[in-house]
Coordinates of C-alpha atoms and ligand atoms in Angstrom, one line a residue:
X1 CA 28.5 -16.7 24.8
X2 CA 28.4 -18.5 28.0
X3 CA 26.7 -21.6 29.2
X4 CA 23.9 -21.4 31.9
X5 CA 22.5 -24.2 33.9
X6 CA 20.0 -24.5 36.7
X7 CA 18.6 -27.4 38.7
X8 CA 15.5 -27.6 41.0
X9 CA 14.2 -31.1 42.0
X10 CA 14.8 -33.9 44.4
X11 CA 18.3 -34.9 43.6
X12 CA 21.6 -33.3 44.7
X13 CA 22.1 -30.3 42.4
X14 CA 25.9 -30.2 42.3
X15 CA 26.6 -33.3 40.2
X16 CA 23.8 -32.4 37.8
X17 CA 25.1 -28.8 37.5
X18 CA 28.6 -29.8 37.1
X19 CA 27.7 -32.4 34.3
X20 CA 25.4 -29.7 32.6
X21 CA 28.3 -27.2 32.6
X22 CA 30.6 -29.7 31.2
X23 CA 28.0 -30.3 28.4
X24 CA 28.0 -26.5 27.8
X25 CA 31.6 -25.8 28.3
X26 CA 32.0 -25.5 24.4
X27 CA 30.1 -22.1 24.8
X28 CA 32.8 -20.6 27.0
X29 CA 35.6 -22.0 29.1
X30 CA 37.6 -19.3 30.7
X31 CA 35.9 -19.3 34.2
X32 CA 33.0 -21.0 35.7
X33 CA 31.1 -21.3 38.9
X34 CA 28.0 -22.6 40.8
X35 CA 25.6 -21.1 43.4
X36 CA 23.3 -23.3 45.7
X37 CA 20.4 -22.7 47.9
X38 CA 20.9 -25.0 50.9
X39 CA 18.0 -23.7 53.1
X40 CA 20.1 -21.3 55.1
X41 CA 21.2 -19.1 52.4
X42 CA 23.2 -18.8 49.1
X43 CA 26.6 -20.5 48.7
X44 CA 28.9 -19.9 45.8
X45 CA 31.9 -21.6 44.4
X46 CA 33.8 -20.0 41.5
X47 CA 37.2 -19.9 39.8
X48 CA 39.0 -18.6 36.8
X49 CA 39.9 -21.6 34.5
X50 CA 38.4 -24.8 33.4
X51 CA 35.5 -26.7 35.0
X52 CA 38.0 -29.5 36.1
X53 CA 39.4 -27.0 38.5
X54 CA 36.1 -26.3 40.1
X55 CA 35.4 -29.8 41.0
X56 CA 37.7 -29.6 44.0
X57 CA 35.8 -26.6 45.5
X58 CA 32.5 -28.2 45.0
X59 CA 33.6 -31.1 47.4
X60 CA 33.2 -28.5 50.3
X61 CA 29.6 -27.4 49.4
X62 CA 26.7 -28.8 51.5
X63 CA 23.9 -30.9 50.1
X64 CA 21.3 -28.7 48.2
X65 CA 18.6 -29.5 45.6
X66 CA 18.3 -26.1 44.0
X67 CA 21.2 -24.3 42.1
X68 CA 22.5 -22.5 39.2
X69 CA 25.9 -22.6 37.2
X70 CA 27.8 -20.9 34.6
X71 CA 30.7 -21.4 32.3
X72 CA 32.0 -18.1 30.9
X73 CA 33.6 -16.6 27.8
X74 CA 34.9 -13.2 29.0
X75 CA 33.5 -10.1 27.3
X76 CA 33.6 -7.5 30.0
X77 CA 36.3 -7.9 32.6
X78 CA 39.2 -10.6 32.3
X79 CA 38.8 -14.1 33.1
X80 CA 39.2 -14.1 37.0
X81 CA 37.5 -15.5 40.1
X82 CA 35.9 -12.1 40.9
X83 CA 34.5 -11.8 37.3
X84 CA 33.3 -15.4 37.3
X85 CA 29.6 -16.0 37.7
X86 CA 27.4 -16.4 39.8
X87 CA 27.2 -12.7 41.1
X88 CA 25.5 -11.8 44.2
X89 CA 23.7 -8.8 45.5
X90 CA 25.0 -6.7 48.4
X91 CA 23.1 -8.7 51.0
X92 CA 24.2 -12.0 49.6
X93 CA 20.6 -13.1 49.2
X94 CA 20.3 -13.2 45.4
X95 CA 22.6 -15.0 43.0
X96 CA 22.6 -14.7 39.2
X97 CA 24.2 -16.1 36.1
X98 CA 24.0 -14.3 32.8
X99 CA 24.7 -15.1 29.2
X100 CA 24.9 -12.0 26.8
X101 CA 25.9 -8.4 27.1
X102 CA 24.4 -5.5 29.0
X103 CA 25.0 -2.6 26.7
X104 CA 24.0 0.1 29.2
X105 CA 25.9 -1.4 32.1
X106 CA 28.0 1.8 32.6
X107 CA 25.3 4.2 33.3
X108 CA 23.6 1.5 35.4
X109 CA 26.6 0.9 37.4
X110 CA 27.1 4.6 38.2
X111 CA 23.5 5.0 39.2
X112 CA 23.7 1.9 41.4
X113 CA 26.9 3.0 43.1
X114 CA 25.3 6.5 43.8
X115 CA 22.5 4.6 45.4
X116 CA 24.9 2.8 47.7
X117 CA 25.5 -0.5 46.0
X118 CA 29.0 -2.1 46.3
X119 CA 30.4 -3.8 43.2
X120 CA 32.9 -6.7 43.5
X121 CA 33.5 -7.4 39.7
X122 CA 34.3 -5.7 36.5
X123 CA 31.5 -7.4 34.7
X124 CA 28.5 -5.8 32.9
X125 CA 26.5 -8.7 34.6
X126 CA 26.8 -7.5 38.1
X127 CA 24.5 -4.5 37.5
X128 CA 21.6 -7.0 37.0
X129 CA 21.8 -8.6 40.4
X130 CA 21.9 -5.2 42.1
X131 CA 18.8 -4.1 40.0
X132 CA 17.0 -7.2 41.1
X133 CA 18.0 -6.5 44.7
X134 CA 16.4 -3.0 44.4
X135 CA 13.3 -4.3 42.8
X136 CA 12.8 -7.3 45.0
X137 CA 9.7 -7.1 47.2
X138 CA 8.9 -10.8 48.1
X139 CA 8.4 -11.9 44.3
X140 CA 11.6 -12.8 42.5
X141 CA 9.9 -13.2 39.1
X142 CA 8.5 -9.8 39.3
X143 CA 11.7 -8.4 40.5
X144 CA 13.6 -9.9 37.6
X145 CA 11.1 -8.6 35.1
X146 CA 11.3 -5.2 36.5
X147 CA 15.1 -5.2 36.5
X148 CA 15.3 -6.5 32.9
X149 CA 13.2 -3.6 31.8
X150 CA 16.1 -1.4 32.6
X151 CA 18.6 -3.4 30.5
X152 CA 19.7 -2.9 26.9
X153 CA 21.4 -5.7 25.1
X154 CA 21.0 -9.5 25.1
X155 CA 20.6 -11.5 28.3
X156 CA 19.6 -14.9 29.3
X157 CA 19.5 -15.1 33.1
X158 CA 19.1 -17.7 36.0
X159 CA 18.4 -16.2 39.3
X160 CA 17.9 -17.7 42.8
X161 CA 16.9 -15.9 46.1
X162 CA 17.6 -17.1 49.5
X163 CA 14.1 -15.9 50.4
X164 CA 12.5 -18.3 47.7
X165 CA 14.0 -21.7 48.2
X166 CA 13.2 -24.3 45.6
X167 CA 12.6 -21.5 42.8
X168 CA 14.8 -20.5 39.9
X169 CA 13.6 -17.6 37.9
X170 CA 14.9 -17.4 34.4
X171 CA 14.5 -14.5 31.7
X172 CA 15.5 -14.7 28.0
X173 CA 16.2 -11.8 25.7
X174 CA 18.2 -12.6 22.5
X175 CA 20.2 -15.3 24.2
X176 CA 18.9 -18.9 24.3
X177 CA 17.3 -20.7 27.2
X178 CA 15.5 -23.9 27.6
X179 CA 13.9 -25.7 30.5
X180 CA 14.1 -29.5 30.5
X181 CA 10.8 -30.9 32.1
X182 CA 11.7 -33.9 34.2
X183 CA 9.0 -35.8 36.1
X184 CA 9.5 -34.0 39.4
X185 CA 12.5 -31.9 38.5
X186 CA 13.5 -29.1 36.1
X187 CA 16.8 -28.3 34.4
X188 CA 17.4 -25.1 33.0
X189 CA 20.1 -24.7 30.2
X190 CA 21.5 -22.6 27.3
X191 CA 21.4 -25.5 25.1
X192 CA 19.9 -29.0 24.6
X193 CA 23.0 -31.1 25.4
X194 CA 22.8 -30.1 29.1
X195 CA 19.4 -31.6 29.6
X196 CA 19.4 -34.8 27.5
X197 CA 20.6 -37.1 30.0
X198 CA 17.6 -36.2 32.2
X199 CA 14.8 -35.6 29.8
X200 CA 13.9 -35.1 26.1
X201 CA 10.8 -32.9 26.8
X202 CA 11.8 -29.3 26.8
X203 CA 10.3 -25.8 27.1
X204 CA 11.8 -23.3 24.8
X205 CA 11.7 -19.6 26.2
X206 CA 11.0 -16.9 23.8
X207 CA 12.4 -13.4 23.8
X208 CA 10.9 -11.3 26.5
X209 CA 9.7 -14.3 28.5
X210 CA 10.3 -14.9 32.2
X211 CA 10.0 -18.3 33.9
X212 CA 9.4 -19.2 37.4
X213 CA 10.6 -22.7 37.8
X214 CA 10.0 -25.1 40.7
X215 CA 10.4 -28.9 41.1
X216 CA 6.8 -29.5 40.1
X217 CA 5.8 -26.3 38.1
X218 CA 6.8 -24.1 35.4
X219 CA 5.2 -20.7 34.9
X220 CA 6.0 -18.6 31.9
X221 CA 5.1 -14.9 31.7
X222 CA 5.1 -12.9 28.5
X223 CA 6.7 -9.5 28.0
X224 CA 3.7 -7.8 29.7
X225 CA 3.8 -10.1 32.8
X226 CA 0.8 -12.3 31.6
X227 CA 1.0 -16.0 32.2
X228 CA 1.4 -17.7 28.8
X229 CA 1.6 -21.3 27.6
X230 CA 5.2 -22.7 27.4
X231 CA 6.4 -23.8 24.0
X232 CA 7.0 -27.4 24.8
X233 CA 8.7 -29.8 22.5
X234 CA 10.3 -33.3 22.4
X235 CA 13.8 -33.4 21.2
X236 CA 14.7 -35.8 18.6
X237 CA 16.4 -38.7 20.3
X238 CA 18.5 -40.1 17.4
X239 CA 20.5 -37.1 16.5
X240 CA 20.7 -34.8 19.5
X241 CA 23.0 -37.0 21.7
X242 CA 26.5 -35.8 21.8
X243 CA 29.1 -38.2 23.1
X244 CA 32.7 -38.6 22.1
X245 CA 32.4 -42.4 21.8
X246 CA 35.9 -44.0 21.0
X247 CA 37.1 -40.7 19.4
X248 CA 39.8 -38.8 21.2
X249 CA 38.1 -35.5 20.3
X250 CA 34.6 -34.3 19.4
X251 CA 36.1 -32.7 16.2
X252 CA 37.3 -35.9 14.8
X253 CA 34.1 -37.6 15.6
X254 CA 32.1 -34.9 13.8
X255 CA 34.4 -35.1 10.8
X256 CA 33.6 -38.8 10.5
X257 CA 29.9 -38.0 11.1
X258 CA 29.6 -36.0 8.0
X259 CA 28.4 -38.8 5.6
X260 CA 25.6 -39.4 7.8
X261 CA 24.9 -35.9 8.3
X262 CA 24.7 -35.3 4.6
X263 CA 22.4 -38.3 4.2
X264 CA 20.1 -36.8 6.8
X265 CA 20.0 -33.4 5.0
X266 CA 18.8 -35.4 1.9
X267 CA 16.3 -37.6 3.9
X268 CA 12.8 -36.9 2.6
X269 CA 14.0 -33.8 0.7
X270 CA 14.0 -35.4 -2.6
X271 CA 10.9 -36.4 -4.3
X272 CA 10.4 -37.4 -7.9
X273 CA 14.2 -36.9 -8.4
X274 CA 13.9 -33.1 -7.4
X275 CA 14.4 -31.3 -4.2
X276 CA 11.4 -31.2 -1.9
X277 CA 10.8 -28.8 1.0
X278 CA 7.8 -28.9 3.4
X279 CA 5.8 -25.8 3.5
X280 CA 7.2 -24.6 6.7
X281 CA 10.7 -24.9 5.5
X282 CA 10.2 -22.9 2.3
X283 CA 7.2 -20.5 2.5
X284 CA 7.8 -18.7 -0.8
X285 CA 5.5 -19.7 -3.6
X286 CA 6.8 -20.3 -7.1
X287 CA 5.4 -17.0 -8.0
X288 CA 7.3 -15.2 -5.1
X289 CA 10.5 -16.9 -6.3
X290 CA 10.0 -15.8 -9.8
X291 CA 9.6 -12.2 -8.6
X292 CA 12.8 -12.3 -6.5
X293 CA 14.9 -9.2 -7.2
X294 CA 17.8 -10.2 -5.2
X295 CA 19.0 -12.6 -2.5
X296 CA 21.2 -11.6 0.5
X297 CA 23.0 -14.1 2.4
X298 CA 24.3 -13.2 5.9
X299 CA 26.5 -15.4 8.0
X300 CA 29.8 -15.5 10.0
X301 CA 32.9 -17.6 10.0
X302 CA 32.4 -21.1 8.6
X303 CA 28.8 -20.3 7.8
X304 CA 30.0 -17.4 5.7
X305 CA 32.3 -19.7 3.7
X306 CA 29.3 -22.0 3.0
X307 CA 27.3 -19.0 2.0
X308 CA 29.9 -17.9 -0.5
X309 CA 29.2 -21.3 -2.3
X310 CA 25.5 -20.6 -1.8
X311 CA 25.9 -17.5 -3.9
X312 CA 27.5 -19.4 -6.7
X313 CA 24.7 -21.9 -6.4
X314 CA 21.8 -19.3 -6.4
X315 CA 23.3 -17.3 -9.3
X316 CA 24.2 -20.2 -11.5
X317 CA 21.2 -22.5 -10.7
X318 CA 18.3 -20.1 -9.9
X319 CA 19.5 -17.1 -12.0
X320 CA 19.0 -14.8 -9.0
X321 CA 21.5 -12.1 -8.3
X322 CA 22.9 -12.8 -4.8
X323 CA 25.1 -10.9 -2.4
X324 CA 26.8 -12.5 0.6
X325 CA 27.7 -10.4 3.6
X326 CA 29.7 -11.1 6.6
X327 CA 26.8 -10.5 9.0
X328 CA 28.8 -8.2 11.2
X329 CA 29.3 -5.9 8.2
X330 CA 25.8 -6.0 6.6
X331 CA 23.9 -3.9 9.1
X332 CA 26.3 -1.1 9.1
X333 CA 26.9 -0.8 5.4
X334 CA 23.4 0.7 4.7
X335 CA 22.5 -2.2 2.2
X336 CA 20.2 -1.3 -0.6
X337 CA 17.5 -4.1 -0.1
X338 CA 15.1 -4.0 -3.1
X339 CA 11.5 -4.8 -2.0
X340 CA 10.8 -8.4 -2.7
X341 CA 14.2 -9.5 -1.8
X342 CA 15.0 -12.6 0.3
X343 CA 17.4 -12.7 3.1
X344 CA 19.0 -16.1 3.9
X345 CA 20.7 -16.3 7.3
X346 CA 23.1 -19.2 7.7
X347 CA 23.9 -20.1 11.3
X348 CA 24.7 -23.5 12.8
X349 CA 23.7 -22.2 16.3
X350 CA 21.0 -19.8 15.1
X351 CA 22.1 -17.6 18.0
X352 CA 25.1 -15.6 16.4
X353 CA 24.4 -12.1 17.5
X354 CA 25.7 -10.6 14.2
X355 CA 23.8 -12.9 12.0
X356 CA 20.6 -12.3 14.0
X357 CA 21.2 -8.5 13.8
X358 CA 21.8 -8.7 9.9
X359 CA 18.7 -10.8 9.5
X360 CA 16.6 -8.3 11.4
X361 CA 18.1 -5.3 9.5
X362 CA 17.2 -6.9 6.2
X363 CA 13.6 -7.8 7.4
X364 CA 13.2 -4.2 8.6
X365 CA 14.2 -3.2 5.0
X366 CA 11.4 -5.3 3.6
X367 CA 13.2 -8.6 2.9
X368 CA 11.6 -12.0 3.5
X369 CA 13.6 -14.3 5.8
X370 CA 14.8 -17.7 5.3
X371 CA 17.0 -19.4 8.0
X372 CA 19.4 -22.4 7.4
X373 CA 20.2 -23.6 10.8
X374 CA 21.1 -26.5 12.9
X375 CA 19.1 -25.5 16.0
X376 CA 15.3 -25.9 16.1
X377 CA 15.2 -24.1 19.4
X378 CA 17.3 -21.1 18.3
X379 CA 16.3 -17.4 18.0
X380 CA 17.0 -17.6 14.2
X381 CA 14.5 -20.5 13.9
X382 CA 11.9 -18.7 15.8
X383 CA 12.1 -15.4 13.9
X384 CA 12.5 -16.7 10.3
X385 CA 9.6 -17.0 8.0
X386 CA 11.0 -20.2 6.6
X387 CA 13.5 -22.6 8.2
X388 CA 15.6 -25.3 6.7
X389 CA 17.2 -27.4 9.4
X390 CA 20.7 -28.6 8.6
X391 CA 20.1 -32.0 10.7
X392 CA 23.8 -32.1 11.4
X393 CA 23.2 -33.4 14.9
X394 CA 24.8 -31.5 17.8
X395 CA 28.1 -30.1 17.0
X396 CA 30.3 -29.8 20.1
X397 CA 33.7 -29.0 18.8
X398 CA 34.2 -25.3 18.5
X399 CA 35.6 -25.9 14.9
X400 CA 32.7 -26.4 12.8
X401 CA 32.9 -29.4 10.3
X402 CA 29.7 -31.2 9.8
X403 CA 27.7 -28.1 10.1
X404 CA 29.6 -26.6 7.2
X405 CA 29.0 -29.5 4.8
X406 CA 25.3 -29.7 5.7
X407 CA 25.0 -25.9 5.1
X408 CA 26.5 -26.2 1.6
X409 CA 24.0 -29.2 0.8
X410 CA 21.0 -27.3 2.1
X411 CA 21.9 -24.3 0.0
X412 CA 22.4 -26.5 -3.0
X413 CA 19.1 -28.1 -2.6
X414 CA 17.4 -24.7 -2.2
X415 CA 19.2 -23.4 -5.3
X416 CA 17.9 -26.2 -7.5
X417 CA 14.4 -25.9 -6.0
X418 CA 14.4 -22.2 -6.7
X419 CA 16.0 -22.7 -10.1
X420 CA 12.9 -24.7 -11.1
X421 CA 10.6 -22.0 -10.0
X422 CA 12.6 -19.3 -11.8
X423 CA 12.6 -21.4 -14.9
X424 CA 16.4 -21.1 -15.0
X425 CA 16.8 -24.8 -14.7
X426 CA 15.0 -27.3 -17.0
X427 CA 13.5 -30.2 -15.1
X428 CA 16.0 -32.6 -16.7
X429 CA 18.9 -30.6 -15.7
X430 CA 17.5 -30.1 -12.2
X431 CA 17.0 -33.9 -11.9
X432 CA 20.6 -34.5 -13.0
X433 CA 22.0 -32.1 -10.4
X434 CA 19.7 -33.4 -7.8
X435 CA 20.9 -36.9 -8.5
X436 CA 24.6 -35.7 -8.2
X437 CA 23.8 -34.1 -4.9
X438 CA 22.5 -37.4 -3.6
X439 CA 25.9 -38.9 -4.2
X440 CA 27.5 -36.5 -1.7
X441 CA 27.2 -38.7 1.5
X442 CA 29.1 -41.6 -0.3
X443 CA 31.6 -39.2 -1.8
X444 CA 32.2 -37.8 1.7
X445 CA 32.7 -41.3 3.0
X446 CA 35.3 -41.9 0.4
X447 CA 37.1 -38.6 1.1
X448 CA 37.5 -39.7 4.6
X449 CA 39.8 -42.5 3.3
X450 CA 42.4 -39.7 2.8
X451 CA 43.0 -39.6 6.6
X452 CA 46.1 -41.6 6.9
X453 CA 47.8 -39.7 4.2
X454 CA 46.7 -36.4 5.5
X455 CA 48.0 -37.3 8.9
X456 CA 51.5 -37.8 7.5
X457 CA 51.3 -34.3 5.7
X458 CA 49.9 -32.6 8.7
X459 CA 52.9 -33.7 11.0
X460 CA 55.1 -31.8 8.4
X461 CA 52.8 -28.8 8.1
X462 CA 52.6 -28.5 11.9
X463 CA 56.2 -27.3 11.8
X464 CA 55.5 -24.2 9.9
X465 CA 54.2 -20.9 11.1
X466 CA 52.6 -19.8 7.8
X467 CA 50.6 -21.7 5.5
X468 CA 48.7 -20.6 2.4
X469 CA 45.6 -21.8 0.8
X470 CA 44.5 -21.2 -2.8
X471 CA 41.6 -22.1 -5.2
X472 CA 39.4 -20.5 -7.7
X473 CA 35.6 -20.3 -7.6
X474 CA 34.1 -22.8 -5.1
X475 CA 37.6 -24.3 -4.7
X476 CA 38.5 -20.7 -3.2
X477 CA 35.6 -21.2 -0.8
X478 CA 36.9 -24.6 0.3
X479 CA 40.4 -23.0 0.7
X480 CA 39.0 -20.4 2.9
X481 CA 37.3 -22.9 5.1
X482 CA 40.5 -25.0 5.2
X483 CA 42.6 -21.9 6.4
X484 CA 40.1 -21.0 9.1
X485 CA 40.2 -24.5 10.4
X486 CA 43.9 -24.7 10.4
X487 CA 44.4 -21.4 12.2
X488 CA 41.6 -21.9 14.8
X489 CA 42.8 -25.2 16.3
X490 CA 46.5 -25.3 15.4
X491 CA 47.2 -21.6 15.8
X492 CA 49.3 -21.7 12.7
X493 CA 49.0 -18.6 10.7
X494 CA 47.0 -19.4 7.6
X495 CA 45.5 -17.4 4.7
X496 CA 43.4 -18.1 1.8
X497 CA 43.6 -16.5 -1.7
X498 CA 41.8 -16.7 -4.9
X499 CA 44.5 -18.4 -6.8
X500 CA 44.9 -15.7 -9.4
X501 CA 45.3 -13.0 -6.8
X502 CA 48.5 -14.4 -5.3
X503 CA 50.8 -12.8 -7.8
X504 CA 49.3 -9.4 -6.8
X505 CA 51.3 -9.3 -3.7
X506 CA 51.2 -12.3 -1.6
X507 CA 53.6 -14.2 -3.8
X508 CA 56.3 -12.2 -1.9
X509 CA 55.8 -14.3 1.1
X510 CA 56.5 -17.6 -0.6
X511 CA 59.9 -19.0 0.5
X512 CA 61.7 -22.3 -0.1
X513 CA 59.5 -25.0 1.5
X514 CA 56.4 -22.7 2.4
X515 CA 53.4 -25.0 2.4
X516 CA 50.7 -24.0 0.0
X517 CA 47.4 -26.0 -0.1
X518 CA 46.0 -25.8 -3.5
X519 CA 42.4 -26.9 -4.0
X520 CA 41.7 -28.1 -7.7
X521 CA 38.4 -29.9 -7.8
X522 CA 36.5 -27.8 -10.3
X523 CA 37.5 -29.0 -13.9
X524 CA 36.3 -25.6 -15.3
X525 CA 39.1 -23.8 -13.6
X526 CA 41.6 -26.4 -12.5
X527 CA 44.0 -25.6 -15.3
X528 CA 44.0 -21.9 -14.4
X529 CA 44.7 -22.7 -10.8
X530 CA 47.4 -25.2 -12.0
X531 CA 49.3 -22.1 -13.6
X532 CA 49.1 -20.3 -10.3
X533 CA 50.5 -23.4 -8.6
X534 CA 53.4 -23.3 -11.0
X535 CA 54.1 -19.7 -10.0
X536 CA 54.3 -20.8 -6.5
X537 CA 56.6 -23.7 -7.3
X538 CA 58.9 -21.5 -9.2
X539 CA 59.4 -19.6 -5.9
X540 CA 60.1 -22.7 -3.9
X541 CA 56.6 -23.2 -2.4
X542 CA 55.6 -26.8 -1.5
X543 CA 52.3 -27.8 -2.9
X544 CA 49.8 -29.9 -1.0
X545 CA 47.0 -30.3 -3.5
X546 CA 43.3 -31.6 -3.2
X547 CA 42.3 -32.9 -6.6
X548 CA 39.8 -35.3 -8.0
X549 CA 40.2 -38.1 -10.8
X550 CA 39.1 -35.4 -13.2
X551 CA 41.5 -32.8 -12.3
X552 CA 44.6 -34.7 -11.0
X553 CA 47.9 -34.3 -12.7
X554 CA 47.1 -30.8 -13.8
X555 CA 50.7 -29.7 -13.1
X556 CA 54.0 -31.6 -13.2
X557 CA 54.6 -33.2 -9.7
X558 CA 57.7 -32.5 -7.6
X559 CA 59.0 -35.2 -5.2
X560 CA 58.0 -33.0 -2.2
X561 CA 54.6 -32.3 -3.4
X562 CA 51.6 -34.2 -2.0
X563 CA 48.6 -34.9 -3.8
X564 CA 45.3 -35.9 -2.1
X565 CA 42.4 -37.2 -4.2
X566 CA 38.9 -37.0 -3.3
X567 CA 35.9 -38.1 -5.4
X568 CA 34.7 -35.9 -8.2
X569 CA 31.4 -34.5 -7.0
X570 CA 28.9 -32.0 -8.6
X571 CA 31.4 -29.0 -8.9
X572 CA 29.2 -26.4 -7.3
X573 CA 28.7 -28.5 -4.2
X574 CA 32.2 -29.9 -4.1
X575 CA 33.3 -27.9 -1.0
X576 CA 31.2 -30.4 0.9
X577 CA 33.7 -33.2 0.0
X578 CA 36.9 -31.3 -0.9
X579 CA 36.9 -29.8 2.7
X580 CA 37.3 -33.0 4.4
X581 CA 41.1 -33.5 3.8
X582 CA 41.5 -29.9 4.9
X583 CA 39.6 -30.5 8.2
X584 CA 41.7 -33.5 8.8
X585 CA 44.9 -31.5 8.0
X586 CA 43.9 -29.0 10.6
X587 CA 43.1 -31.6 13.1
X588 CA 46.2 -33.6 12.9
X589 CA 48.4 -30.5 12.8
X590 CA 46.8 -29.3 15.9
X591 CA 47.2 -32.7 17.4
X592 CA 50.8 -32.5 16.7
X593 CA 51.2 -29.2 18.3
X594 CA 49.4 -30.3 21.3
X595 CA 46.6 -27.7 21.3
X596 CA 43.3 -28.0 23.0
X597 CA 41.4 -29.1 19.8
X598 CA 37.8 -29.1 20.9
X599 CA 38.2 -25.8 22.9
X600 CA 40.7 -23.7 21.1
X601 CA 42.0 -20.6 23.0
X602 CA 40.1 -17.4 22.9
X603 CA 37.1 -19.0 21.1
X604 CA 33.6 -20.3 21.9
X605 CA 31.2 -22.2 19.9
X606 CA 28.3 -19.8 19.9
X607 CA 29.1 -16.0 19.6
X608 CA 26.1 -14.3 21.1
X609 CA 27.9 -10.9 21.4
X610 CA 28.4 -8.5 18.6
Ligands
M6R1 O1 26.7 -20.7 14.8 P1 27.1 -20.0 13.6 O2 27.1 -20.8 12.4 O3 26.4 -18.7 13.3 O4 28.6 -19.6 13.9 C1 29.3 -18.8 13.0 C2 30.9 -18.8 13.4 O5 31.0 -18.3 14.7 C3 31.3 -20.2 13.3 O6 31.1 -20.7 12.1 C4 32.9 -20.2 13.5 O7 33.6 -19.5 12.5 C5 33.4 -21.7 13.7 N1 34.0 -21.7 15.0 C6 34.4 -22.0 12.8 O8 35.0 -23.3 12.9

């Protein structure tokens, strides 16, 4: 859950490392640092706090063309200068940055101390640099491999040694790492944005691989230490560039990108009026699908909310019983996975530790694995048998927006596709639904028109400390996503309830003026939700409703109520449209409260720890 960069080439390393770190700051932002090799030895600069604070220190560093950098999201040890990476060995000859967790760090630390090593931080990371120090006999790559054999957990590493100028050694185990292959320079990074301004040619490291990187060369060793061919790819130039353009925040930009992102999901995936997936996207035959006993969807956070809608889609359109689990719960609940099940792991980053672990657990229990992910270079994409890419483009804001709507649409297309195979959907019905799904980009564009109105409501909502969200069926899923957005970026306490559940306890919290956001887009349950809205209004709650032309006016309005209409879309995929005013509500409430919208406190974009 940290960002790693490395540079080796002919240019000055500091500005390139700094820019790379700022491109990766979304991965963690509580402390940061850089280590350079200047020919005489290792120099480090690190601080607790944001990257902008590091800039001053960097001015004092001498010129150097090799270096590594790190931006941290603290797990072991508070955010402080001592705990910030890079960490160095006892002799100050080796420096290392790390993303991940060393699970056996306590034992290793005790052993290293007993052998005379001195520790200067509280981190789990520091054991690695001391292990490399012990293993070093003139070959950094082999020392790193030897050290990594003693580690348990997840780790992406970048290491430099004063004895091997012009070389960075990297190792990947369950945390992402790529190497940008410039003409006569290499840029190591945790994620694509950090290399894009230098090159679009990248090598993706696989688990267990170690890379020895110099200005002109890249050697990749497999887990047994044998030289192996790097997995080289060219990154898509059109959708992988992430710049704020004229938007004040990435989040607002990404909210506005949703119509295009939805259109990209559909591009080439509808043929003859029906969903179409390439063989590598969906490796199950129609026969396999017919035999499916059960689908398990595992995901976290926003992806979990999209997956709840996925369950409704798979059960209603494909007729396959579907369970959705929070990935962090799945592996510990001893799930009964009948043979011939399918597990769908949904993850924007494809690196979420809990989702990867849940996917592996299901696979070990005999399930086939399909991934819905936004990252072609992720562990999830590598490990899954079938991979459906979300094509949302890089999402930088920690609060997920376009990733959510593209997940919903990917799952909807999959459900229709599978519904045809199971025979649950007649072709005519499947065509009708597909055609409704094709309207989502335009409907999302129209939903964005609610922005000015939502902005007004948000300034009101921002004064409250508690906000409730209600809905039924998929509207409940939208409500869940809306409350997560609000709390993660505005820090307002928000909770979502299935509308019918409110009266079983939570209604006690409704006071005069309490804002309650009611989502009523599904005509089949809108009236029922409207009754629950009336129960809230009778207790003084103030209603902000999201409706469509088909569901508007379901309850008598009050002067203080606000109704926001979005286009009526295919009901089971409606969260992809109905969520838009809720994303905007969260954004403008947070703006009003002056929070750090793109980098909310305590969070990080990619959660690579359990
Ligand atoms: O990369 P993933 O989709 O696996 O991430 C899962 C969650 O961490 C993520 O959706 C998180 O909840 C978002 N920050 C919410 O906006």
